[in-house]
Amino acid sequence: MEVEIVSRVTIKPSSPTPHNLNIHKLSFLDQISYIKYSPAIYFYPSSGKTTPNVQSKRLYLLKESLSKTLTKYYPFAGRFRDEHSIDCSDQGAEFVEAQINCSLSDVLEQPPHSEEFQKLLPIEVESTSASSSFLLAIQVSFFQCGGMAIATKVASPSVPKPTSAEAITALLWKCAITAARSIRSVSTSIGNRAINLRKILSPNLPDSATGSFLAYVATHINIGELDLQTLVCQLRNVMQEYKRKEGESLLGYKDVEIEGEGDDVHFFSCSSLVGIPTFDADFGWGKPIWWTFVRLMLPNTAFIMSRREGDELEVFVWLSEEEMAIFERNKELLAFATLNPSILDSGMNKDSKL
């Protein structure tokens, strides 16, 4: 796959940011987070209809909507001023147009972890420019078939009715522990999950609040307690206790990093994005057929995501090569999961045309 960059422009907010909002102070959670880009790509099939100037019309619509959106979420049009704040002087977000020399189906036939997806990003995955350059970058790529991709770079007793996220997290965690124990000595494992603080703080934060409103909740498990029922119970109890405290322990993630440094301590992070309306990103030509993160390079990490249709869920897991080889052969995992399913099967329907 070859990518031709047609243009790079800077999109600024449609209305200037008021002077009293020119400095956006970062929350404590933002200040202790790593400054790096979080890449995601949305894929849209061709409508199958021949429409004059369809690419130019879509580009105009996307640029206009981005400009209006930046007025509401003005920090994303700014630049980091220092480690504590953002200069919101409407510097703008980067918008890249690209042409691809193949069809969308050629790309989606690649495995989800293929490095080909990185070519669709506006900035390299491992770029460190986030601290000094654009806070938001978008690349719109058009395929020869008429399809397109939009890439952006900017968590004991029986358990009554465990949620799908709880059950899958417990299964993934158990299989990850088993893989780690096959290679080294492990006495304790720490399971880390992201939680959305918007809904548990009192009063609740609005959905439009800007910043990293995520906290990390750690669950400790002794290896001798390694059964799914116990894991699910522990996960639920710890989460409920955290919610009762309404996020008082904001230093939890830092504590987990310190406690997880021992040679016999295993660390695993699993975040659920189930329920987040990622497939509602409809700009007028239909919803995306698939979306994905691109090589986040986070060891011992998993993300649980909804698929476009049906009740099945999609999971991305990052482990060391040695542990992954063992993880993928786990019979308990294989009883519930299909490894590396075809992207085309998960995202397409019979009427879709690439």
Coordinates of C-alpha atoms in Angstrom, one line a residue, residues 73 101 275 304:
Y73 CA -13.5 21.8 22.5
N101 CA -3.2 3.2 -4.4
G275 CA -21.1 1.3 25.2
I304 CA -12.6 -4.6 25.0

